[in-house]
């Protein structure tokens, strides 16, 4: 990627909120994602981490264009997703795909897996009907499954195998951008490593740009070049995965890293316990959304949303007290 | 599944023969069902009239079969119209929402506000009775049911990940509806279809019985009952035949509907299935063998084996498990799903499901064998000396009782103190487990609390009667890391303060390292390794322990996958259960391995435990 | 509180929609409404009679005027006059509604008193003898139509065994014993379908709740089994049972028409059937509206009860 060429995917100041429909009017708006900007280069792997309610899954769907942002813009390879014609939008779908959390509803229980994997080929006419079985077999082998299993139904597979099927389905249309939403969080440890291995290998072989949404910092650190840390719909910290996760700057990232249990006793900073609970996303605090649980918060933190300040090497931190932190 | 097929076959066969009769009736050479023969009215069974003649001398047998034709024709026609119209409207409403939703679903809701027969009577008043009126009105009556079912199913299907995947692939709406949505909503629609057929026959016959449905002299079961009622005293049998025909037909449709529902809904099918009968295995008389005195151990489990009767035969999810927990000690049990860790502790609590039972071993807790206590003795221990913290705090509190009351209930179950005193204790407990604003929170409902807060309530409940042993079954798995850190902290605090022992089940090795003194690694129902945490993690003896440690990404070490998956309990290998996935397996591994002692409190179930150098330490060296 | 207001408001909206549909029904069918009401078996009615009926029903006025008149009449409780005998429809309903209500209440009480305990017992001992027998009996009860069961009971108990009268009605204040005796059979027949539904729903929902985590928590606390069942299983199962009960009140209300007819119970069904036969449109509309309103009201009460039982519903 040349420095001035536009990255594969650019999100600029995207926000979206949801509200439940009631009999009269609507319920309080849940601000799922607020003013997030992001750039993802070709072949780059970006991790989005955060706890439940941080808006990381919503952000993933925004990037894919499956949810329309209330404000802001998402551009894929130069074209803005929300202003595309229906036809161009469909054509673009070939290039951006999604992998879901494994066993839950990610596969249609009533269709053979071969036919589900073939959807991408059929919709975008990437294989003639006669070549379809051959193409599906190749995809199955690519993700490490037995090519003869194309005629089976999803319930005949284990969790890890289903995740491989989900990956094969996403790869069928030969995308160059893939969002993986908690791809291993419901799998056993020994199977997790298998799937992570597969994702890593495919990404390198196919030159995929990958967005990995996860609550597991170690997984993101292992697989991703860059990481975005979210809290209550906003970006707290962003930068190269190792520099953010090994030397976190933002108070929230520090607490998150310190709370992650580790096997070896050494190397982990003293645990920072966050007091209380995350506030409701329908009534986030003013200014910095993290200030209500931050031990460094001062009055000024409530006045304005802190901008993402670049420190060094592409590493941004949204904290006005950055200079005063120990 | 086979039972279901049998349940489907009978009603389906019955309905099929009814349909065949209804279609074939004009060709059977039966007497004209409307031809009157007044001189022979109300005669009994006679040649040529096997069921006798009615009040106008018409042949009852012939009228019965022709009546089937009328009933089924009306029911099938009206139901099919309603199904087609309702499904289409419901799918459009569910998929496009907005105006389509308003026009289909809201109007359907209004029609559903009428009691069916009354709406039917309104239509009859306007249009006059007759078969055409019946079909029109039954179609209108039953379309909303199909709209509702199709709409509800589309709504729940459209948010499934596999439908999102189709959208993400750029599939067109008709393609998604036809290929993905329709097959997934087909089964509930089929159930609704069979349900509606039965209901349509009920309404048709009821209206005919009132003289407001099928117009005489057309043969119809409802009309036959109406006629026979007047002559009940002279010819009671005339009443019986149409009643029987009607009831059996409706029963057949209802049974078909039930069987279809069970066939399509795995959850209800499971509840219908036979309850597995566990094999009866002789139990030792209590006290026959004196319990081994294990000084300092609060719980000592020896050779615990649990069997579950399933359709595939008897399985052993827990096989020969032994461990001890010292007073004030924390034991972590780790393993992947299917390792038997949860079944192990559930059997100690006496909370195994009915199909499962411990068949061998002993579990001595404070001098008594838990496996041989009576249900009442166990109940007295549970929640008092022995308490549990569950995995999912969201579902473990009863949603219809206030959280404070649920804690008070735990106190009152074991101590006879006054309710206000128990409430005061609950308040103190809430304060102790770090619930902010405890006075107000006592009266909160479970749904008003976050996951972390509910887990604090569960902990308060567990420590309410100062137990000697706490069993925590994956207590932080459902929580975010920062919440997990809070809960682990609280548990460590409580243990220091009360001195109670803790069994902590987890699949996270990191959590083990944080909280436990000793660790027990389980694989496929067996203990494969146990010992002090620091020593086991620094130098594992069992290849599975080593592989598990290496599979966790940490620092710069890439995670190393373990090939294959944990076998299901009915396919546990004969010898070492890990051998098929083990990189170090050799011929002796084909035989069952005992748990061997290695000194320093370490035990390992591996033929090669002596000669392997494993773990990260080995890699670094 | 917001839930209460919202639920009541939606009932009012539905009631309004129901009235509108009833009003439109006559006009939705193609053809002249007055002619439609007077025609039998395809014979064209006498034009003079058509004109007279048109005037009596106000069909000669513009549609929106008719609609407004209809709605204001409803609000004042004026349901018009019978075409046959010129009685006030509202007065006729006021006289007979209490008897129908009594029948419905008795049927519902029987259904709950039998269905809930039997369903709970069957679920706790699922697969046992009681469960299998009851499930069979309930399937049969579901299948047999009310008028069939009623007629057969009369044949057996009144006609053959001469144990009780075939039907009829005696006011309670005149002879309480006879009143209850006459009430018992129709109430049983009315309740039979509902018993089956309550039984099945109770059984299903207890089976659904028994393996839940919170029940395990209750056992882990060391509660006695009886208390676990009462406070943590049946209490939770009751909400779904109530909802299903409310939804099936529709067929129960329809069933009363048939049962009253079979047992000569002088409730709403006598004037209703007479009115349908005689094409007495205002009377039919009045009764249909009353019973539909009753159905809406029952469901409103059921939902409010459910909310009282389950705090999650109140939260919305």
Short mmCIF file of N, CA and C in Angstrom, two decimals, chain B residues 400, chain C residues 116 120 201-209 214 229-230 232-243 306 309:
data_model
loop_
_atom_site.label_atom_id
_atom_site.label_comp_id
_atom_site.label_asym_id
_atom_site.label_seq_id
_atom_site.Cartn_x
_atom_site.Cartn_y
_atom_site.Cartn_z
N UNK B 400 -39.30 -14.52 39.13
CA UNK B 400 -40.54 -13.98 39.68
C UNK B 400 -40.48 -13.71 41.18
N UNK C 116 -54.81 -27.52 36.48
CA UNK C 116 -53.50 -27.13 37.02
C UNK C 116 -52.91 -28.24 37.91
N UNK C 120 -49.66 -30.48 36.74
CA UNK C 120 -48.43 -30.45 37.52
C UNK C 120 -48.02 -31.87 37.91
N UNK C 201 -51.05 -27.29 28.91
CA UNK C 201 -50.15 -26.16 29.05
C UNK C 201 -49.41 -26.23 30.38
N UNK C 202 -50.13 -26.61 31.45
CA UNK C 202 -49.48 -26.73 32.75
C UNK C 202 -48.39 -27.79 32.67
N UNK C 203 -48.73 -28.93 32.10
CA UNK C 203 -47.76 -30.02 31.99
C UNK C 203 -46.53 -29.56 31.21
N UNK C 204 -46.79 -28.93 30.05
CA UNK C 204 -45.67 -28.51 29.21
C UNK C 204 -44.83 -27.47 29.93
N UNK C 205 -45.47 -26.53 30.60
CA UNK C 205 -44.65 -25.46 31.16
C UNK C 205 -43.95 -25.91 32.43
N UNK C 206 -44.55 -26.82 33.19
CA UNK C 206 -43.81 -27.38 34.33
C UNK C 206 -42.62 -28.21 33.83
N UNK C 207 -42.84 -28.99 32.78
CA UNK C 207 -41.73 -29.77 32.21
C UNK C 207 -40.62 -28.85 31.73
N UNK C 208 -41.00 -27.69 31.21
CA UNK C 208 -40.03 -26.74 30.70
C UNK C 208 -39.24 -26.10 31.85
N UNK C 209 -39.93 -25.87 32.97
CA UNK C 209 -39.28 -25.14 34.06
C UNK C 209 -38.46 -26.07 34.97
N UNK C 214 -32.68 -22.10 37.90
CA UNK C 214 -33.13 -21.54 39.18
C UNK C 214 -33.79 -22.60 40.05
N UNK C 229 -41.38 -27.05 44.36
CA UNK C 229 -42.44 -27.12 43.36
C UNK C 229 -43.36 -25.91 43.41
N UNK C 230 -43.80 -25.57 44.62
CA UNK C 230 -44.78 -24.49 44.74
C UNK C 230 -44.17 -23.14 44.38
N UNK C 232 -41.07 -22.32 43.14
CA UNK C 232 -40.12 -22.11 42.05
C UNK C 232 -40.51 -22.78 40.74
N UNK C 233 -41.51 -23.64 40.76
CA UNK C 233 -41.92 -24.27 39.51
C UNK C 233 -43.33 -23.82 39.10
N UNK C 234 -44.33 -24.16 39.94
CA UNK C 234 -45.71 -23.86 39.55
C UNK C 234 -45.94 -22.35 39.46
N UNK C 235 -45.34 -21.63 40.39
CA UNK C 235 -45.46 -20.17 40.37
C UNK C 235 -44.99 -19.61 39.03
N UNK C 236 -43.88 -20.14 38.52
CA UNK C 236 -43.35 -19.66 37.25
C UNK C 236 -44.17 -20.17 36.06
N UNK C 237 -44.75 -21.36 36.23
CA UNK C 237 -45.47 -21.97 35.11
C UNK C 237 -46.83 -21.32 34.90
N UNK C 238 -47.32 -20.61 35.91
CA UNK C 238 -48.70 -20.14 35.87
C UNK C 238 -48.93 -19.05 34.82
N UNK C 239 -47.92 -18.24 34.58
CA UNK C 239 -48.06 -17.15 33.59
C UNK C 239 -48.45 -17.66 32.21
N UNK C 240 -47.63 -18.56 31.63
CA UNK C 240 -47.98 -19.11 30.32
C UNK C 240 -49.36 -19.78 30.32
N UNK C 241 -49.69 -20.46 31.41
CA UNK C 241 -51.00 -21.13 31.48
C UNK C 241 -52.12 -20.10 31.38
N UNK C 242 -51.96 -19.00 32.10
CA UNK C 242 -52.97 -17.93 32.06
C UNK C 242 -53.13 -17.37 30.65
N UNK C 243 -51.99 -17.12 29.99
CA UNK C 243 -52.05 -16.54 28.65
C UNK C 243 -52.81 -17.45 27.70
N UNK C 306 -50.96 -11.56 34.52
CA UNK C 306 -49.64 -12.08 34.18
C UNK C 306 -48.57 -11.08 34.63
N UNK C 309 -47.91 -11.29 38.14
CA UNK C 309 -47.18 -12.50 38.52
C UNK C 309 -45.72 -12.44 38.11
#
